[in-house]
Structure formats: C-alpha cells, structure tokens
Amino acid sequence: MKLVNAVRCFDGEQRRYEHLSDTLNCTMQFSLYLPPKALQGKHVPAVVWLSGLTCSDENFSSKAGAQRVAARLGIALIIPDTSPRGDEVADDDAYDFGKGAGFYVNATQAPWSQHYQMYDYITKELLDLCHTHFPLNGKLSISGHSMGGHGALIMALKEHDQFRSVSAFAPIAHPSACPWGHKAFSGYLGDDRAQWHAYDAVELMRQGHKCPPLLVDQGSADNFLAEQLNFSTLKETVEARHFAAQLRLQDGYDHSYYFIASFIEDHLEFHATYLND
Amino acid sequence: MKLVNAVRCFDGEQRRYEHLSDTLNCTMQFSLYLPPKALQGKHVPAVVWLSGLTCSDENFSSKAGAQRVAARLGIALIIPDTSPRGDEVADDDAYDFGKGAGFYVNATQAPWSQHYQMYDYITKELLDLCHTHFPLNGKLSISGHSMGGHGALIMALKEHDQFRSVSAFAPIAHPSACPWGHKAFSGYLGDDRAQWHAYDAVELMRQGHKCPPLLVDQGSADNFLAEQLNFSTLKETVEARHFAAQLRLQDGYDHSYYFIASFIEDHLEFHATYLND
C-alpha cells in the first residue's frame, strides 16, 4: 500500500492511498480522513462512505464538508472508489454502467465478473486493510449517496453485525424496480431476479434481514426521485418491518453535494451516538 | 442576466448566473449564495470571494464549506470567475496566464487589454449588478485565495471605503517580487514597474493606502510559500504600517481547499463582526 498524498484538514489528515486489490484484480485508490484524536495515537471508530454514479473517492472528500464534523466527533472516514479501475478493466460508454458505476455488487456475468467485485472488496479486503494499518477501534458505521446510499443499505442489511448504524442520502432504494438498477443488475448479475434480490435493499428487508439503526435523507426537489429512487417503497418497507429508522423528506433539496453538505453533520452525529456507545 | 441554476443549500440558495459584461466585453458567469435570511426578504451584507489560479466561480462554491457559516451569520457570498471567458478572449497555454489567471488587474497591453479588465469588472460592474438585483444591504467585505487573496487585498486597499474588512488565504502578497506576478504583470501591464505597483498589495501599503481590518492565514506546508507568496514581506509591511491585522501561520497546512475549508469559519466570523456592526 502506498500513500499518494496527505494534507492537513481540521487538524486531522486527509490522505489518499493506492493498493493492489486481490479481490478486484487491479490497482485501487481510496481516501481516508483521520481526525486529530487518531493522529494523537488513539484508536477511533470509522464511518465508511460510499459514493454515487460517476464519482471517485475524491468527490465526498472535497465537497461534503464532512471532515469538520469527523474531527470534532473523533471519527475516521473511509472513502472507497465506486468501481474497479485501470486500462485492463472492462468498461461501458454510459455513465451508469461500468467504471464509476460498480453498484457495490459481486458481478457474476462476463466480462464484468473478472473485476467488478465491489461488495467483497469493501466489506472484506478494504476494511481488513484499514484495520490492519490505521488506528481504528473496530467500531464501524456506513453511509453513502444515491448508488452508494443503496450500497450502504445492502452492506448494513447483509452484514448487520459489522455496522452499528447506517445512513443514506437519496439512495437508489429498490434497484430491481428502477431503470438504473435494471440496467446495472442485468449487466452484472444476469437475468435471474433471485440474484438481483440478494443486492436489493427493499428485497433484503422483505426477506427478513435485520437492519441497524437507520437515517435516510431525501430531497423533495431531487430530479431522480420519481423515476429512480423509490423513496416511498423504502419508507413503507421500513415501517412494515418496524425498524428503528428516520426517513426524512427535505423540502426543496436536490441530488447534489450541496444537499449532502447541508445534512452531513446530522448523519455523522447520528452515527456517533452508536459508535461512541 | 440569466439564472443558470439554483439549488437549496443550508436552507439558503446556491445560484449561478450568466450575464454579458460591458467591462470585460464577453459573457461571464458568477456564483451567489443567498442565506435563509435573504430568501425571507431581508437585506443582508455580502462577502466577495476571489478565487485562485485555474479556478472558476465553482471551486469555492463546492469545496470551501462556506455556505453553512454564511447561512448561520446571514451573509451573502458573491463569487466571480477569475478571468474573462469565451472563444473570442485571448488566452495562453500556461495555467498561470490568460484564462483562469486574470490577476484582478485592468490590462493595458494588447491583446489582453481588450477583455482582461477584472479589477473594474468586480469593483464596479459586478457589485453594482448584485446590489441592483439581490437583497443586499450594501455592506461588503472581501476575501480570497492565492491570486484571489491578493485580489482581495488590492481591492480593499484601493477601495477601502467600499469594504469593511478584508481577509486572505495564502495570498500572492507581493506579485512584483515573485515569478507568478512577474509573468502576469509584465504580460498584462507591460514593463513599467510603476504600473505594477498600482496592483501590488505590499507596494500599495508602502504608498500609504489605508487598509480595513485584515485577517490572513498562511499554511506552513504550502509548496508555494518560499518562492511565490512573500508572507514575511507582507507581515513586515503590515506591522510597519500598524494596520489592525492578524497574520497567522497555520502549522502543517498546504495551499489546497482543505486548508481553506479548515479556516473559512474563522474568516466569515471575522467579517461578520464588521458587517453586522
């Protein structure tokens, strides 16, 4: 693993690392924020952030304003990329499939299965790597935006012993039932709907998976709300399962990082309740 | 003037406008943040932010985290571009001259003089436009980064009745005495050093210009500190003139927006002291 750069930020450090991923079969970069407390040698909890379509690990790092809050709360931020990378990795011209659009699943279909194993990469390899090399105390929560908001939901549902809490901004809540998810899941997972349901948050809830405490924010002026995000289906499913959850419709907010920046403090404070317990 | 877009941010609005500038002789875009108080119909003070080399009006908007603080303090943010724009505008291949590098001066040399009139554009045309169209109360402060930190200094020194306070992050404090400034000033202003000194903050201070209350932050790990920024010359000059000023060397910080994000709250609170007076 190689440190690509490190800059001071709110008395902590914003770092970028490069490493060869065995799971993804390619060289990956990820970002990490260590709060002042961690630089002073203490072991701290971490929030994993999963980004949306077209993003790398740098969008959240540079636009969300999360470090200020993470510094204050003594929480590390682990920020993976959104897909495998490199010239040898299969790609697609569209913004919503291939590189930048891994959808946090383990692909089973050629040619994608060779590299697109983002679910295992994050839940196993990357988190192991971070716990081996950084001053983390093993307590984890997870959050994300859009495609990454859904990634956070499925990881929390499928690995609910690993994550103490989960939150999402405008998640693609039910990919089996929207155009983005249809395209990605049929490409990466084939035509068998049962395979799709193993990576669909609403379906996992319906199947009986447990869910850690949950916070979701959704902007009412989000251009993708009607066609892609299935917020009301998520709300109904969460209520039917009686999960400890807050799902908030935020008046006038869109799908951008300006929306995320406006509410990231709420989300990190929510996670801190469980991480510092 | 045309509204390009508007998104909700911390209960205020982040907007982008396009207009035909008479001063610059081209179509320009600028960004504006209106805090919740302004959306409720009250007139608010504003901070003008001038960005650094290679930036547009969008870098500060998306990366500094300023809106959270501006919302709380009830301050609007006016964020101009860094040069004239468009296919008809003369340019240079370098990142530090031509488009994205207007240095906030009125060029006198061909071909630059036709469009590169950033000093007049901001101090006259853009501020007039903003006061005509938006709920501003006329109270103004100014801040900026690097090239824009210097732009803020010279505007505050030359128009000290217009700005109640001034601040800068890592300003190119004495452009007549560094490579970036040498290149830009000889290109835009010719070889006559007297013309350079009319746009050089250190020289303007030496000439006896008054300065509004001043705050400067400079990172100690800034790659440009030794060769380009002349922080110690600025400090000596400010002290010699006995200006009401705080110049702070921030340990371990670099030249990036992570540095700006870490201290923008201090700067806006500093300006609020004078704007809400």
XYZ file of C-alpha atoms in Angstrom:
554
model
C 0.000 0.000 0.000
C 1.345 3.412 -0.981
C 0.480 6.821 0.455
C -0.348 9.020 -2.567
C -0.763 12.228 -0.575
C -1.692 13.616 2.809
C -2.861 17.119 3.638
C -3.818 18.698 6.908
C -7.551 19.315 7.315
C -9.275 20.491 10.509
C -6.156 19.471 12.456
C -6.510 15.910 11.170
C -5.219 14.464 7.892
C -6.929 13.843 4.584
C -4.986 11.042 2.898
C -5.141 9.107 -0.343
C -3.746 5.588 -0.683
C -3.097 3.266 -3.607
C -3.028 -0.503 -3.295
C -3.254 -3.645 -5.407
C -6.599 -5.279 -4.699
C -6.679 -9.079 -4.816
C -10.461 -9.048 -4.847
C -10.787 -6.617 -7.749
C -7.711 -7.755 -9.592
C -6.495 -4.197 -10.208
C -4.824 -1.188 -8.581
C -7.220 0.900 -6.496
C -7.142 4.217 -4.719
C -9.132 5.146 -1.656
C -9.338 8.180 0.619
C -9.094 8.264 4.385
C -9.674 11.026 6.883
C -8.014 10.629 10.254
C -9.288 13.011 12.951
C -6.868 14.779 15.339
C -7.567 12.144 18.001
C -6.225 9.384 15.727
C -3.091 11.414 14.913
C -2.521 11.645 18.662
C -2.305 7.855 18.739
C -5.789 6.956 19.956
C -7.879 4.275 18.226
C -11.080 5.712 16.772
C -14.294 4.407 15.178
C -14.910 4.883 11.452
C -17.710 5.687 9.043
C -17.463 4.127 5.584
C -18.771 6.431 2.850
C -19.939 5.005 -0.487
C -20.257 7.478 -3.345
C -22.685 7.663 -6.238
C -22.530 7.167 -10.007
C -19.551 8.793 -11.812
C -17.747 9.552 -8.530
C -14.299 8.541 -7.367
C -13.160 8.601 -3.737
C -12.443 12.324 -4.102
C -15.924 13.817 -4.552
C -17.017 13.237 -0.981
C -13.585 14.201 0.364
C -13.595 17.562 -1.353
C -17.277 18.552 -1.397
C -19.205 17.235 1.614
C -17.553 19.207 4.408
C -17.508 16.017 6.492
C -14.008 16.430 7.960
C -15.023 19.315 10.206
C -17.618 17.124 11.898
C -15.473 13.988 11.896
C -12.653 15.951 13.548
C -14.958 17.154 16.293
C -16.527 13.722 16.879
C -13.248 11.788 16.662
C -14.380 9.595 13.767
C -12.292 8.362 10.824
C -13.781 8.403 7.308
C -13.027 5.542 4.907
C -13.932 6.509 1.341
C -13.594 3.813 -1.366
C -13.800 4.326 -5.106
C -17.030 3.335 -6.893
C -15.701 0.620 -9.221
C -12.543 -1.215 -10.258
C -10.170 0.973 -12.280
C -7.418 0.718 -14.890
C -6.992 0.111 -18.614
C -7.405 -3.650 -18.203
C -10.844 -3.286 -16.586
C -13.938 -3.726 -18.794
C -15.936 -0.531 -19.252
C -19.023 0.879 -20.924
C -19.524 4.292 -22.529
C -22.547 5.056 -20.345
C -22.149 6.944 -17.076
C -24.375 4.463 -15.266
C -22.632 1.183 -16.067
C -19.013 0.005 -15.913
C -16.335 2.223 -14.395
C -17.680 4.656 -11.828
C -20.823 2.537 -11.553
C -19.915 -0.725 -9.786
C -23.161 -0.687 -7.766
C -21.376 -2.419 -4.851
C -22.251 -5.927 -6.057
C -20.171 -9.003 -6.926
C -20.695 -9.408 -10.679
C -21.339 -12.916 -11.996
C -21.518 -12.148 -15.730
C -18.619 -11.964 -18.222
C -16.719 -9.750 -18.761
C -17.675 -7.908 -15.559
C -17.082 -10.734 -13.111
C -13.307 -10.535 -13.647
C -13.004 -7.214 -11.772
C -16.389 -5.967 -10.576
C -16.469 -7.472 -7.067
C -17.089 -4.278 -5.129
C -19.192 -5.892 -2.405
C -16.416 -8.218 -1.271
C -13.725 -5.611 -1.895
C -15.269 -3.181 0.568
C -16.796 -5.456 3.208
C -13.745 -7.709 3.392
C -10.489 -6.604 1.784
C -10.580 -2.831 2.240
C -11.945 -2.868 5.786
C -9.380 -5.518 6.796
C -6.622 -3.415 5.249
C -7.774 -0.297 7.085
C -7.995 -2.086 10.433
C -4.508 -3.513 9.941
C -2.819 -0.246 9.021
C -4.705 2.574 10.756
C -5.555 3.390 14.386
C -9.167 2.156 14.230
C -11.009 0.588 17.150
C -13.155 -1.760 15.055
C -16.429 0.125 15.528
C -17.975 0.858 12.128
C -20.956 2.611 10.622
C -21.749 3.124 6.961
C -23.305 5.839 4.825
C -23.500 6.879 1.195
C -25.221 8.772 -1.593
C -27.505 7.552 -4.397
C -25.891 4.329 -5.745
C -23.676 4.493 -2.642
C -26.619 5.144 -0.352
C -28.010 1.863 -1.608
C -24.598 0.234 -1.203
C -24.603 1.322 2.433
C -28.093 -0.122 2.942
C -27.290 -3.546 1.490
C -23.987 -3.827 3.364
C -25.692 -2.907 6.630
C -28.522 -5.381 5.984
C -26.292 -8.261 4.854
C -23.513 -7.602 7.425
C -25.583 -6.159 10.226
C -23.141 -7.418 12.870
C -20.361 -5.389 11.241
C -22.111 -1.989 11.206
C -23.571 -0.245 14.249
C -25.671 2.194 12.229
C -26.417 3.059 8.601
C -27.491 6.198 6.812
C -28.131 7.264 3.252
C -28.685 10.352 1.139
C -31.151 9.821 -1.705
C -30.438 6.086 -2.049
C -31.460 4.098 -5.126
C -33.556 2.191 -2.622
C -35.037 -0.548 -4.796
C -32.790 -1.111 -7.828
C -34.773 -4.119 -9.079
C -37.597 -1.670 -9.744
C -35.905 1.305 -11.446
C -34.080 1.938 -14.758
C -30.597 2.450 -13.225
C -30.842 -0.748 -11.220
C -32.396 -2.736 -14.055
C -29.522 -1.903 -16.339
C -26.780 -2.491 -13.763
C -28.208 -5.675 -12.271
C -28.982 -7.323 -15.608
C -25.451 -6.459 -16.797
C -23.563 -7.515 -13.700
C -25.856 -10.294 -12.396
C -27.726 -11.663 -15.437
C -31.449 -12.239 -15.827
C -32.203 -14.263 -12.681
C -34.215 -11.984 -10.416
C -33.259 -14.011 -7.337
C -29.667 -12.842 -7.844
C -30.878 -9.242 -8.035
C -32.822 -9.559 -4.812
C -29.660 -10.545 -2.929
C -28.402 -6.989 -3.614
C -31.648 -5.005 -3.348
C -32.278 -3.199 -0.048
C -36.067 -3.346 -0.217
C -35.965 -7.056 -1.116
C -33.455 -7.812 1.645
C -35.759 -6.118 4.136
C -38.693 -8.133 2.806
C -36.608 -11.315 3.125
C -36.230 -10.655 6.847
C -32.712 -9.257 7.134
C -32.132 -7.194 10.269
C -31.221 -3.530 9.937
C -29.021 -1.436 12.246
C -30.434 1.959 13.301
C -31.151 3.867 10.076
C -31.300 7.509 8.955
C -32.273 8.480 5.388
C -32.495 11.978 3.903
C -34.191 12.547 0.563
C -34.540 15.897 -1.190
C -38.035 16.761 -2.433
C -36.597 18.587 -5.490
C -34.379 15.663 -6.496
C -34.704 15.128 -10.270
C -34.334 11.370 -9.823
C -36.917 10.985 -7.064
C -39.876 9.911 -9.167
C -38.201 7.519 -11.586
C -35.147 6.065 -9.856
C -35.145 6.280 -6.078
C -38.325 4.571 -4.778
C -38.260 6.530 -1.532
C -41.879 5.730 -0.676
C -41.375 1.986 -1.209
C -38.387 2.146 1.143
C -40.454 4.038 3.702
C -43.303 1.520 3.531
C -40.930 -1.423 3.830
C -39.037 0.090 6.769
C -42.342 0.786 8.529
C -43.683 -2.713 7.839
C -40.563 -4.173 9.440
C -40.723 -1.725 12.405
C -37.049 -0.837 12.025
C -35.540 1.881 14.230
C -35.439 4.367 11.387
C -35.891 8.005 10.471
C -36.717 8.718 6.819
C -36.864 12.441 6.142
C -38.067 14.266 3.043
C -36.074 17.516 2.937
C -38.044 20.292 1.311
C -36.504 21.838 -1.806
C -33.209 19.916 -1.822
C -31.851 18.276 -4.963
C -29.495 15.318 -5.614
C -26.197 17.246 -5.403
C -23.365 17.540 -2.908
C -24.945 20.820 -1.755
C -27.697 18.611 -0.330
C -25.188 16.224 1.250
C -23.161 19.098 2.738
C -26.335 20.520 4.292
C -27.076 17.356 6.277
C -23.758 15.519 6.722
C -23.441 16.881 10.257
C -26.764 15.254 11.218
C -25.628 11.947 9.730
C -22.242 11.848 11.438
C -23.792 12.847 14.762
C -26.333 10.060 14.295
C -23.527 7.551 13.734
C -21.504 8.933 16.648
C -24.346 8.020 19.003
C -23.778 4.351 18.177
C -20.020 4.445 17.553
C -19.203 6.088 20.865
C -21.652 3.904 22.791
C -28.831 38.435 -16.652
C -29.899 34.795 -16.718
C -30.225 32.360 -13.794
C -28.270 29.240 -14.853
C -29.240 27.168 -11.833
C -30.263 27.355 -8.195
C -30.054 24.629 -5.571
C -31.002 24.616 -1.926
C -28.046 24.618 0.455
C -28.253 25.023 4.256
C -31.792 26.391 3.803
C -30.443 29.143 1.565
C -29.791 29.014 -2.185
C -26.625 28.441 -4.158
C -27.175 30.097 -7.525
C -25.221 30.588 -10.736
C -25.880 33.493 -13.104
C -24.757 34.370 -16.604
C -24.547 37.928 -17.913
C -22.984 39.964 -20.704
C -20.259 42.108 -19.158
C -19.723 45.530 -20.728
C -16.431 45.914 -18.884
C -14.983 42.570 -19.997
C -16.624 42.534 -23.376
C -17.758 38.912 -23.036
C -20.325 36.643 -21.392
C -19.496 35.835 -17.763
C -20.807 33.506 -15.102
C -20.709 34.105 -11.383
C -21.972 32.282 -8.317
C -24.038 33.673 -5.490
C -25.073 32.223 -2.163
C -28.125 33.745 -0.526
C -28.603 32.806 3.143
C -32.061 31.874 4.503
C -32.473 35.411 5.864
C -32.207 36.855 2.328
C -34.742 34.345 0.988
C -37.105 35.574 3.704
C -36.920 39.029 2.127
C -34.413 40.732 4.429
C -31.460 42.693 3.058
C -28.130 41.165 4.080
C -24.425 42.074 3.884
C -22.115 40.209 1.485
C -18.606 38.830 1.323
C -16.955 38.853 -2.111
C -14.732 35.794 -2.660
C -11.934 35.905 -5.249
C -10.520 32.538 -6.315
C -7.018 31.478 -7.285
C -5.251 30.412 -10.477
C -7.131 27.888 -12.698
C -10.370 28.308 -10.731
C -13.806 29.307 -11.922
C -16.571 30.570 -9.645
C -17.432 26.959 -8.785
C -14.359 25.810 -6.828
C -15.107 27.886 -3.768
C -18.844 27.158 -4.031
C -18.362 23.402 -3.994
C -15.279 22.906 -1.819
C -14.943 25.513 0.920
C -17.972 24.668 3.061
C -18.669 28.388 3.375
C -22.449 28.209 2.954
C -23.012 26.600 6.364
C -21.350 29.559 8.070
C -22.849 32.179 5.750
C -26.325 30.731 6.428
C -25.806 30.991 10.175
C -24.361 34.524 10.020
C -26.871 35.832 7.473
C -24.233 36.804 4.906
C -24.453 36.501 1.116
C -21.444 35.238 -0.858
C -20.602 36.808 -4.239
C -18.178 34.600 -6.177
C -16.853 35.930 -9.509
C -14.897 33.993 -12.108
C -11.100 34.538 -12.304
C -10.824 35.938 -15.855
C -12.832 36.854 -18.921
C -14.147 33.784 -20.790
C -15.202 32.690 -24.252
C -13.691 31.709 -27.592
C -13.118 35.320 -28.580
C -10.973 36.031 -25.498
C -7.161 35.890 -25.862
C -5.577 33.010 -23.960
C -2.239 31.406 -23.178
C -1.392 27.714 -22.813
C 0.064 28.215 -19.341
C -2.086 27.747 -16.244
C -0.778 30.982 -14.730
C -1.535 33.455 -17.525
C -4.606 34.197 -19.659
C -7.907 32.480 -18.916
C -8.281 31.428 -15.277
C -5.471 33.816 -14.372
C -6.735 37.378 -14.754
C -4.929 38.532 -11.589
C -7.729 41.068 -10.903
C -5.992 43.886 -12.801
C -7.035 46.104 -15.718
C -4.677 45.053 -18.525
C -3.085 47.791 -20.623
C -1.195 45.628 -23.125
C -2.503 44.134 -26.395
C -4.123 41.689 -26.885
C -5.048 41.403 -23.182
C -6.461 44.890 -22.715
C -9.472 44.073 -24.895
C -11.027 41.763 -22.265
C -8.829 41.464 -19.166
C -10.338 44.244 -17.023
C -11.086 42.188 -13.942
C -10.434 44.981 -11.439
C -13.132 47.233 -12.860
C -15.432 44.317 -13.621
C -15.576 43.253 -9.980
C -15.306 46.553 -8.100
C -17.776 48.345 -10.357
C -19.917 46.318 -12.750
C -20.491 43.083 -10.836
C -21.049 44.689 -7.451
C -23.469 47.206 -8.987
C -25.314 44.367 -10.695
C -25.571 42.393 -7.452
C -26.812 45.377 -5.468
C -29.430 46.085 -8.124
C -30.808 42.566 -8.370
C -30.350 40.907 -4.972
C -31.481 41.709 -1.409
C -28.140 43.170 -0.266
C -27.821 45.976 2.280
C -24.671 47.497 0.765
C -22.277 46.340 3.488
C -19.368 44.488 1.910
C -16.242 42.622 2.913
C -13.812 40.781 0.663
C -11.713 37.620 0.853
C -9.882 35.250 -1.453
C -7.229 32.605 -2.010
C -3.756 32.846 -3.541
C -4.135 35.062 -6.674
C -7.584 35.909 -5.296
C -6.222 36.570 -1.806
C -4.066 39.202 -3.411
C -7.013 40.466 -5.429
C -8.921 40.928 -2.166
C -6.007 42.831 -0.640
C -5.619 45.284 -3.525
C -9.348 45.928 -3.816
C -9.568 46.580 -0.065
C -6.549 48.887 -0.179
C -7.610 50.795 -3.299
C -11.340 50.923 -2.408
C -11.087 50.957 1.352
C -14.350 52.888 1.698
C -16.161 50.086 -0.110
C -15.017 47.172 2.083
C -15.446 46.970 5.856
C -12.903 44.162 6.291
C -10.576 42.017 4.202
C -9.116 38.546 4.595
C -6.935 36.233 2.566
C -5.757 32.635 2.430
C -2.158 32.262 1.230
C -2.206 35.440 -0.884
C 0.412 36.139 -3.561
C 1.205 39.097 -1.352
C 3.854 40.890 -3.397
C 3.457 39.950 -7.078
C 6.112 42.411 -8.273
C 8.623 40.236 -6.438
C 7.673 36.648 -7.387
C 7.632 34.569 -10.602
C 3.820 34.316 -10.911
C 3.408 38.063 -10.507
C 6.348 38.906 -12.736
C 4.899 36.912 -15.585
C 1.330 38.182 -15.167
C 2.177 41.835 -14.580
C 4.670 42.088 -17.440
C 2.119 40.437 -19.740
C -0.941 42.432 -18.692
C 0.725 45.730 -17.685
C 3.972 45.974 -19.668
C 7.441 46.760 -18.382
C 6.774 49.932 -16.401
C 7.161 48.990 -12.732
C 5.046 51.947 -11.621
C 2.056 50.277 -13.305
C 2.796 47.043 -11.422
C 2.933 48.852 -8.101
C -0.613 50.156 -8.588
C -1.767 46.495 -8.303
C 0.698 45.158 -5.721
C -0.580 44.898 -2.135
C 2.796 45.395 -0.474
C 3.564 48.401 -2.685
C 0.107 49.914 -2.089
C 0.684 49.626 1.662
C 4.099 51.246 1.260
C 2.493 54.038 -0.780
C 0.262 54.881 2.180
C -3.076 53.327 1.232
C -5.336 52.656 4.203
C -6.358 49.076 4.961
C -9.623 47.847 6.501
C -9.287 45.331 9.362
C -7.299 42.381 7.975
C -7.019 38.636 8.634
C -4.535 36.440 6.729
C -3.992 32.687 7.094
C -0.946 31.016 5.558
C -0.156 27.302 5.738
C 3.374 26.420 6.822
C 3.435 23.378 4.490
C 2.332 25.391 1.443
C 4.528 24.395 -1.544
C 4.388 27.946 -2.874
C 5.308 29.695 0.367
C 9.035 30.181 -0.237
C 9.029 31.188 -3.888
C 5.705 32.864 -4.623
C 3.826 34.184 -1.617
C 6.121 36.618 0.280
C 4.260 36.114 3.528
C 7.048 37.585 5.657
C 7.291 40.731 3.499
C 3.532 41.193 3.921
C 3.852 40.708 7.673
C 6.675 43.265 7.936
C 4.801 45.787 5.825
C 1.562 45.373 7.774
C 3.487 45.812 11.039
C 5.350 48.857 9.753
C 2.031 50.483 8.885
C 0.454 49.462 12.241
C -2.638 48.101 10.497
C -5.319 46.338 12.556
C -4.290 42.926 11.294
C -3.862 39.299 12.258
C -1.429 37.279 10.110
C -1.368 33.640 11.157
C 0.989 30.876 10.073
C -1.036 27.656 10.318
C 1.155 24.696 11.143
C 1.171 21.869 8.607
C -1.451 23.255 6.206
C -0.898 23.342 2.441
C -2.279 25.510 -0.401
C -5.448 23.458 -1.086
C -9.154 23.880 -0.431
C -8.727 21.543 2.574
C -6.797 24.432 4.132
C -9.474 26.955 3.172
C -12.271 24.708 4.483
C -10.458 24.398 7.812
C -10.446 28.159 8.440
C -13.314 29.630 6.414
C -15.482 29.765 9.544
C -12.894 31.997 11.266
C -12.792 34.288 8.240
C -16.546 34.686 7.852
C -16.943 35.272 11.600
C -14.208 37.906 11.364
C -16.074 39.657 8.542
C -19.418 39.338 10.362
C -18.013 41.425 13.223
C -17.700 44.364 10.843
C -20.646 43.607 8.566
C -23.164 43.351 11.385
C -21.752 46.402 13.175
